[in-house]
Amino acid sequence: MALPDGYGLRAPSPDDLDAVAEVLIADELDDAGESTLGADFVRGEWSRGDFDAATDAWVVTDAGTSVVAYAQVTREDPSVVGSWGVVRPTHRGLGIGAALVDRIEARAAVLLGRGPHAVLRHSLNARDAAAQALLAQRGYAPVRHFWHMEVTLARPLGSASPPEGIEVRGIDGPDDARAVHAVIDEALAEHFGHRSEPFDSWMRDQSDTPGYDPALWLLATEQGRAVGALTASLGDARGWVDYLGVLAPYRGRGIAASLLRHCFALFAGRGIRRVLVSVDADNVTGATSVYERAGMRVVKAWDVWERGTLDPGRATGV
Ligand SMILES: CC(C)(COP(=O)(O)OP(=O)(O)OC[C@H]1O[C@@H](n2cnc3c(N)ncnc32)[C@H](O)[C@@H]1OP(=O)(O)O)[C@@H](O)C(=O)NCCC(=O)NCCS
């Protein structure tokens, strides 16, 4: 589908980052009345090792050359490409979204090839009815619901004692980082979209993230053995819990609650009052209730829609 007259499309440059973030925020405010993402999120997406803005992302500009829409794809694993996009609310209903989905699909088809199990997963705000209709028309179906949950930290925040026999502490050196990875990899093995990765490449991905700060990583140990782990990172004036996992035999004892409490105290100590986490709403291990008990509330819902078999020959027309 062609873009409407007067609009242009090009690859983003680093200078577009704030404008893209602004469109993203406008979209979130329109959808949910709350914004959880911003320039920090876009910076994180653009810093991913396998992301090439020249081929994997597009900005749409209006006649005045302002950025009014954005979309991108990223390869999640050999058979999965993830994508998302936003159109400034004041420029909707003109076919810009459809033109961007054409681009997304064409690029995803190239990245995925014709593999029988290849899928494209598109993330969108849960209340965006127009985007849902567009995707449904093209054969996508919703596969997963997610929430962003958030807590506003009161000050001062004392640290709570961990369960008996458990020590919760920061990490110190590469062996601890390996222990964090091992716990998270095992704990999240059944989690939707989890990709088991060797330590070195996982660690490279983490340290390439702009908010990477291992001083915010925590281990829970029992008699020296790592049984729980949490990683967190810094966004723009907000903290994110990135991974939280407790090995199955150690669950239901308050270890995750203690890791979260410790993490919140670290953020509060730095003057960060907003802490967020992205969670699978259907998490079968009860993560949402663990976050709720820690004082977090759902502030935004977003969905993943999926479709298989893309035809690399499908024209973009943009
Ligand atoms: C989600 C996860 C981190 C929770 O870890 P956990 O250490 O079992 O969490 P907690 O023990 O703090 O809380 C779990 C439950 O045990 C209860 N509990 C805590 N201490 C308890 C105790 N001493 N006696 C009885 N119950 C207790 C909690 O109240 C909570 O109950 P709820 O589900 O009704 O709220 C863990 O199940 C996990 O690793 N899951 C897979 C990875 C994952 O999904 N991570 C989240 C990604 S967003």
Short mmCIF file of C-alpha atoms and ligand atoms in Angstrom, two decimals:
data_model
loop_
_atom_site.label_atom_id
_atom_site.label_comp_id
_atom_site.label_asym_id
_atom_site.label_seq_id
_atom_site.Cartn_x
_atom_site.Cartn_y
_atom_site.Cartn_z
CA MET A 1 0.00 0.00 0.00
CA ALA A 2 1.33 3.45 -0.96
CA LEU A 3 1.73 6.21 1.58
CA PRO A 4 -0.83 9.02 1.35
CA ASP A 5 0.22 12.05 -0.70
CA GLY A 6 2.57 14.43 1.04
CA TYR A 7 4.17 11.83 3.31
CA GLY A 8 7.69 10.46 2.92
CA LEU A 9 9.44 7.38 4.21
CA ARG A 10 13.10 6.82 5.04
CA ALA A 11 15.41 4.98 7.41
CA PRO A 12 15.81 6.73 10.77
CA SER A 13 19.04 8.47 11.70
CA PRO A 14 20.31 8.79 15.29
CA ASP A 15 19.01 12.38 15.25
CA ASP A 16 15.44 11.05 14.93
CA LEU A 17 15.54 9.32 18.29
CA ASP A 18 13.70 11.98 20.30
CA ALA A 19 11.11 12.50 17.56
CA VAL A 20 10.42 8.76 17.39
CA ALA A 21 10.13 8.64 21.19
CA GLU A 22 7.71 11.52 21.08
CA VAL A 23 5.43 9.69 18.62
CA LEU A 24 5.64 6.59 20.81
CA ILE A 25 4.65 8.57 23.89
CA ALA A 26 1.78 10.29 22.04
CA ASP A 27 0.52 6.87 20.97
CA GLU A 28 0.69 5.50 24.51
CA LEU A 29 -1.05 8.49 26.02
CA ASP A 30 -3.80 8.20 23.44
CA ASP A 31 -4.20 4.48 24.05
CA ALA A 32 -3.83 4.18 27.80
CA GLY A 33 -3.52 7.66 29.24
CA GLU A 34 -0.13 6.60 30.65
CA SER A 35 3.30 6.44 29.12
CA THR A 36 5.76 3.78 30.21
CA LEU A 37 8.15 3.96 27.26
CA GLY A 38 10.18 6.80 25.82
CA ALA A 39 13.60 7.73 24.48
CA ASP A 40 15.28 5.17 26.77
CA PHE A 41 13.23 2.38 25.22
CA VAL A 42 13.96 3.48 21.64
CA ARG A 43 17.67 3.85 22.49
CA GLY A 44 17.63 0.30 23.84
CA GLU A 45 15.97 -1.04 20.69
CA TRP A 46 18.43 0.76 18.42
CA SER A 47 21.42 -0.48 20.40
CA ARG A 48 20.58 -4.16 19.91
CA GLY A 49 23.50 -5.88 18.21
CA ASP A 50 21.42 -7.38 15.39
CA PHE A 51 19.48 -4.19 14.60
CA ASP A 52 20.40 -2.25 11.47
CA ALA A 53 18.42 0.99 11.17
CA ALA A 54 19.23 1.19 7.45
CA THR A 55 17.23 -1.95 6.68
CA ASP A 56 15.13 -2.71 9.75
CA ALA A 57 13.32 0.56 10.60
CA TRP A 58 11.36 3.32 8.93
CA VAL A 59 10.20 6.79 9.86
CA VAL A 60 7.31 8.43 8.06
CA THR A 61 7.50 12.20 7.76
CA ASP A 62 4.77 14.66 6.87
CA ALA A 63 5.06 17.54 4.40
CA GLY A 64 6.78 19.62 7.07
CA THR A 65 9.31 16.75 7.54
CA SER A 66 8.17 16.05 11.10
CA VAL A 67 8.25 12.39 12.12
CA VAL A 68 4.65 11.18 12.36
CA ALA A 69 5.12 7.41 12.38
CA TYR A 70 7.73 4.76 12.99
CA ALA A 71 8.10 0.98 12.65
CA GLN A 72 10.85 -1.57 13.08
CA VAL A 73 11.66 -5.25 12.94
CA THR A 74 14.21 -7.22 14.95
CA ARG A 75 15.25 -10.81 14.63
CA GLU A 76 14.44 -12.51 17.93
CA ASP A 77 15.77 -15.92 16.97
CA PRO A 78 16.30 -17.79 13.70
CA SER A 79 12.58 -18.45 13.23
CA VAL A 80 11.04 -15.40 14.93
CA VAL A 81 11.04 -11.75 13.92
CA GLY A 82 9.50 -9.19 16.27
CA SER A 83 8.06 -5.89 15.13
CA TRP A 84 6.22 -2.83 16.39
CA GLY A 85 5.16 0.49 15.03
CA VAL A 86 3.30 3.66 15.93
CA VAL A 87 1.40 6.35 14.07
CA ARG A 88 0.88 9.72 15.69
CA PRO A 89 -2.80 9.84 16.71
CA THR A 90 -3.43 12.96 14.63
CA HIS A 91 -2.26 11.17 11.45
CA ARG A 92 -4.31 8.00 11.76
CA GLY A 93 -6.90 6.65 9.35
CA LEU A 94 -4.84 7.59 6.28
CA GLY A 95 -3.21 4.24 5.50
CA ILE A 96 0.18 5.00 7.08
CA GLY A 97 -0.05 1.99 9.40
CA ALA A 98 -0.88 -0.35 6.50
CA ALA A 99 2.04 1.00 4.48
CA LEU A 100 4.36 0.35 7.42
CA VAL A 101 3.04 -3.19 7.92
CA ASP A 102 3.89 -3.82 4.25
CA ARG A 103 7.46 -2.76 4.98
CA ILE A 104 7.60 -4.86 8.14
CA GLU A 105 6.34 -7.96 6.35
CA ALA A 106 8.68 -7.55 3.40
CA ARG A 107 11.72 -7.19 5.65
CA ALA A 108 10.60 -10.01 7.97
CA ALA A 109 10.20 -12.29 4.95
CA VAL A 110 13.80 -11.61 3.97
CA LEU A 111 15.07 -12.19 7.52
CA LEU A 112 13.04 -15.37 8.00
CA GLY A 113 13.22 -16.93 4.56
CA ARG A 114 10.55 -19.48 3.76
CA GLY A 115 11.04 -21.70 6.83
CA PRO A 116 7.85 -23.61 7.69
CA HIS A 117 7.96 -22.55 11.35
CA ALA A 118 8.95 -18.94 10.79
CA VAL A 119 6.69 -16.39 12.49
CA LEU A 120 6.35 -12.63 12.66
CA ARG A 121 5.28 -11.31 16.07
CA HIS A 122 3.94 -7.80 16.16
CA SER A 123 3.51 -5.93 19.46
CA LEU A 124 0.76 -3.35 19.83
CA ASN A 125 -1.15 -1.49 22.48
CA ALA A 126 -3.99 -3.66 23.74
CA ARG A 127 -6.64 -1.01 23.17
CA ASP A 128 -5.62 -0.03 19.65
CA ALA A 129 -8.71 -1.31 17.80
CA ALA A 130 -7.59 0.06 14.42
CA ALA A 131 -4.25 -1.76 14.59
CA GLN A 132 -6.03 -4.95 15.67
CA ALA A 133 -8.39 -4.74 12.68
CA LEU A 134 -5.48 -4.14 10.32
CA LEU A 135 -3.57 -7.15 11.61
CA ALA A 136 -6.65 -9.40 11.67
CA GLN A 137 -7.33 -8.57 8.01
CA ARG A 138 -3.80 -9.71 7.16
CA GLY A 139 -4.13 -13.04 8.92
CA TYR A 140 -2.50 -12.26 12.27
CA ALA A 141 -4.00 -13.58 15.49
CA PRO A 142 -3.35 -12.50 19.10
CA VAL A 143 -1.10 -14.97 20.90
CA ARG A 144 -0.11 -13.32 24.16
CA HIS A 145 -1.07 -10.49 26.51
CA PHE A 146 1.45 -8.49 28.50
CA TRP A 147 1.31 -5.83 31.16
CA HIS A 148 3.60 -3.08 32.21
CA MET A 149 3.39 -2.91 36.00
CA GLU A 150 4.73 -0.03 38.02
CA VAL A 151 5.41 0.99 41.61
CA THR A 152 6.00 4.46 42.95
CA LEU A 153 8.52 4.12 45.73
CA ALA A 154 7.97 5.90 49.00
CA ARG A 155 11.02 7.18 50.77
CA PRO A 156 12.83 5.97 52.78
CA LEU A 157 12.59 2.31 51.82
CA GLY A 158 14.08 -0.08 54.33
CA SER A 159 15.39 -3.44 53.22
CA ALA A 160 13.35 -6.48 54.28
CA SER A 161 14.95 -9.62 55.67
CA PRO A 162 15.09 -12.48 53.18
CA PRO A 163 13.50 -15.84 54.05
CA GLU A 164 15.43 -17.94 56.56
CA GLY A 165 18.59 -19.48 55.14
CA ILE A 166 18.59 -17.18 52.09
CA GLU A 167 21.06 -14.38 51.47
CA VAL A 168 20.18 -11.63 48.98
CA ARG A 169 23.19 -9.67 47.75
CA GLY A 170 24.64 -7.71 44.86
CA ILE A 171 26.93 -9.40 42.36
CA ASP A 172 30.68 -9.28 42.48
CA GLY A 173 32.63 -10.34 39.41
CA PRO A 174 32.17 -12.64 36.42
CA ASP A 175 31.36 -15.78 38.44
CA ASP A 176 28.34 -14.05 39.95
CA ALA A 177 27.25 -12.79 36.52
CA ARG A 178 27.44 -16.38 35.28
CA ALA A 179 25.35 -17.50 38.26
CA VAL A 180 22.72 -14.84 37.44
CA HIS A 181 22.58 -16.06 33.85
CA ALA A 182 22.33 -19.72 34.88
CA VAL A 183 19.44 -19.07 37.29
CA ILE A 184 17.53 -16.87 34.84
CA ASP A 185 18.05 -19.27 31.96
CA GLU A 186 16.73 -22.21 33.98
CA ALA A 187 13.90 -20.33 35.71
CA LEU A 188 12.62 -18.79 32.48
CA ALA A 189 13.03 -21.91 30.32
CA GLU A 190 9.26 -22.31 29.85
CA HIS A 191 8.55 -18.59 29.55
CA PHE A 192 6.89 -17.34 26.32
CA GLY A 193 9.52 -16.08 23.89
CA HIS A 194 12.46 -17.10 26.08
CA ARG A 195 15.54 -17.93 24.09
CA SER A 196 18.27 -19.85 25.86
CA GLU A 197 21.57 -18.24 25.04
CA PRO A 198 25.17 -19.03 25.97
CA PHE A 199 26.52 -16.82 28.73
CA ASP A 200 28.93 -14.82 26.55
CA SER A 201 26.40 -13.66 23.96
CA TRP A 202 23.73 -13.06 26.63
CA MET A 203 26.18 -10.95 28.62
CA ARG A 204 27.16 -9.02 25.49
CA ASP A 205 23.49 -8.23 24.85
CA GLN A 206 23.02 -7.04 28.43
CA SER A 207 26.12 -4.86 28.46
CA ASP A 208 25.20 -3.33 25.08
CA THR A 209 21.93 -2.07 26.59
CA PRO A 210 22.19 1.66 27.40
CA GLY A 211 20.78 1.26 30.95
CA TYR A 212 23.06 -1.67 31.81
CA ASP A 213 24.25 -1.44 35.39
CA PRO A 214 25.41 -4.63 37.14
CA ALA A 215 25.32 -2.76 40.45
CA LEU A 216 21.55 -3.31 40.11
CA TRP A 217 21.84 -7.08 39.68
CA LEU A 218 21.04 -9.35 42.60
CA LEU A 219 21.54 -12.95 43.59
CA ALA A 220 19.67 -14.98 46.19
CA THR A 221 21.81 -17.79 47.55
CA GLU A 222 21.27 -20.68 49.91
CA GLN A 223 24.46 -22.02 51.48
CA GLY A 224 26.39 -20.30 48.71
CA ARG A 225 24.31 -21.81 45.89
CA ALA A 226 22.53 -19.35 43.58
CA VAL A 227 18.79 -20.07 43.67
CA GLY A 228 17.27 -16.76 42.59
CA ALA A 229 18.34 -13.76 40.53
CA LEU A 230 17.13 -10.36 39.42
CA THR A 231 18.54 -7.98 36.85
CA ALA A 232 17.47 -4.36 36.62
CA SER A 233 18.51 -1.38 34.56
CA LEU A 234 18.15 2.38 34.52
CA GLY A 235 15.91 4.19 32.08
CA ASP A 236 15.25 7.92 31.92
CA ALA A 237 14.33 8.72 35.54
CA ARG A 238 12.84 5.27 35.97
CA GLY A 239 14.08 1.83 36.79
CA TRP A 240 13.21 -1.42 35.04
CA VAL A 241 13.21 -4.92 36.45
CA ASP A 242 14.45 -6.86 33.43
CA TYR A 243 14.65 -10.46 34.60
CA LEU A 244 13.45 -12.16 37.75
CA GLY A 245 13.75 -15.87 38.30
CA VAL A 246 13.79 -18.35 41.17
CA LEU A 247 14.69 -22.01 40.62
CA ALA A 248 11.59 -24.21 40.83
CA PRO A 249 12.43 -26.09 44.05
CA TYR A 250 12.91 -22.79 45.89
CA ARG A 251 9.66 -21.07 44.88
CA GLY A 252 6.88 -20.07 47.27
CA ARG A 253 9.23 -19.04 50.09
CA GLY A 254 9.33 -15.33 49.48
CA ILE A 255 12.66 -15.25 47.59
CA ALA A 256 11.30 -13.25 44.63
CA ALA A 257 9.55 -10.87 47.01
CA SER A 258 12.82 -10.33 48.81
CA LEU A 259 14.78 -9.77 45.57
CA LEU A 260 12.20 -7.20 44.46
CA ARG A 261 12.24 -5.41 47.78
CA HIS A 262 16.04 -5.26 47.69
CA CYS A 263 15.93 -3.95 44.11
CA PHE A 264 13.41 -1.26 45.05
CA ALA A 265 15.66 -0.18 47.92
CA LEU A 266 18.60 0.16 45.50
CA PHE A 267 16.54 2.35 43.16
CA ALA A 268 15.14 4.41 46.04
CA GLY A 269 18.69 4.93 47.28
CA ARG A 270 19.50 6.51 43.92
CA GLY A 271 16.48 8.77 44.06
CA ILE A 272 14.56 6.73 41.46
CA ARG A 273 10.91 6.58 42.45
CA ARG A 274 9.29 4.88 39.43
CA VAL A 275 10.09 1.21 38.84
CA LEU A 276 8.51 -0.81 36.06
CA VAL A 277 8.42 -4.36 34.82
CA SER A 278 7.03 -6.01 31.72
CA VAL A 279 5.18 -9.21 32.52
CA ASP A 280 3.36 -11.90 30.60
CA ALA A 281 -0.23 -11.57 31.83
CA ASP A 282 -0.64 -15.36 31.54
CA ASN A 283 2.57 -16.17 33.41
CA VAL A 284 1.85 -19.61 34.84
CA THR A 285 4.26 -19.24 37.75
CA GLY A 286 2.25 -16.41 39.31
CA ALA A 287 4.71 -13.60 38.56
CA THR A 288 1.95 -10.99 38.30
CA SER A 289 0.75 -11.69 41.80
CA VAL A 290 4.33 -11.54 43.11
CA TYR A 291 4.65 -8.07 41.57
CA GLU A 292 1.25 -7.03 42.95
CA ARG A 293 2.25 -8.11 46.43
CA ALA A 294 5.37 -5.99 46.00
CA GLY A 295 3.11 -2.97 45.42
CA MET A 296 3.18 -2.87 41.61
CA ARG A 297 0.03 -2.16 39.61
CA VAL A 298 -0.85 -2.64 35.96
CA VAL A 299 -0.45 0.66 34.09
CA LYS A 300 -0.51 -0.55 30.51
CA ALA A 301 -1.62 -3.60 28.54
CA TRP A 302 0.00 -4.66 25.29
CA ASP A 303 -0.44 -7.65 23.06
CA VAL A 304 1.59 -9.78 20.71
CA TRP A 305 -0.08 -10.83 17.45
CA GLU A 306 1.47 -13.44 15.23
CA ARG A 307 1.37 -14.70 11.69
CA GLY A 308 3.36 -17.38 9.92
CA THR A 309 4.53 -17.92 6.37
CA LEU A 310 5.43 -14.63 4.77
CA ASP A 311 5.97 -14.36 1.08
CA PRO A 312 9.29 -12.65 0.32
CA GLY A 313 7.85 -11.69 -3.07
CA ARG A 314 5.07 -9.61 -1.57
CA ALA A 315 5.51 -6.09 -2.87
CA THR A 316 5.83 -3.23 -0.43
CA GLY A 317 4.43 -0.53 -2.67
CA VAL A 318 5.61 2.12 -0.18
C1 LIG B 1 7.68 -15.74 39.40
C2 LIG B 1 8.78 -16.23 40.33
C3 LIG B 1 10.02 -15.35 40.17
C4 LIG B 1 8.30 -16.15 41.79
O1 LIG B 1 9.35 -16.58 42.66
P1 LIG B 1 9.05 -17.04 44.18
O2 LIG B 1 10.32 -16.96 44.92
O3 LIG B 1 8.33 -18.32 44.18
O4 LIG B 1 8.06 -15.89 44.66
P2 LIG B 1 7.58 -15.68 46.18
O5 LIG B 1 7.93 -16.86 46.99
O6 LIG B 1 8.03 -14.35 46.64
O7 LIG B 1 5.99 -15.59 45.97
C5 LIG B 1 5.31 -16.71 45.38
C6 LIG B 1 4.08 -17.06 46.22
O8 LIG B 1 4.53 -17.69 47.42
C7 LIG B 1 3.91 -17.04 48.52
N1 LIG B 1 4.82 -17.15 49.66
C8 LIG B 1 5.91 -16.40 49.89
N2 LIG B 1 6.50 -16.79 51.06
C9 LIG B 1 5.76 -17.81 51.52
C10 LIG B 1 5.86 -18.62 52.65
N3 LIG B 1 6.84 -18.48 53.54
N4 LIG B 1 4.94 -19.56 52.80
C11 LIG B 1 3.95 -19.72 51.92
N5 LIG B 1 3.80 -18.98 50.81
C12 LIG B 1 4.70 -18.04 50.62
C13 LIG B 1 3.73 -15.63 48.05
O9 LIG B 1 2.76 -14.95 48.81
C14 LIG B 1 3.28 -15.85 46.65
O10 LIG B 1 1.92 -16.22 46.61
P3 LIG B 1 0.94 -15.63 45.52
O11 LIG B 1 1.37 -16.27 44.22
O12 LIG B 1 -0.39 -16.07 45.98
O13 LIG B 1 1.15 -14.16 45.49
C15 LIG B 1 9.15 -17.72 40.04
O14 LIG B 1 7.97 -18.51 40.05
C16 LIG B 1 9.85 -17.92 38.69
O15 LIG B 1 11.07 -17.91 38.62
N6 LIG B 1 9.05 -18.11 37.64
C17 LIG B 1 9.61 -18.31 36.28
C18 LIG B 1 10.28 -17.06 35.77
C19 LIG B 1 9.30 -15.93 35.63
O16 LIG B 1 8.19 -16.11 35.15
N7 LIG B 1 9.76 -14.72 36.02
C20 LIG B 1 8.96 -13.52 35.87
C21 LIG B 1 9.14 -12.98 34.53
S1 LIG B 1 8.28 -11.44 34.34
#
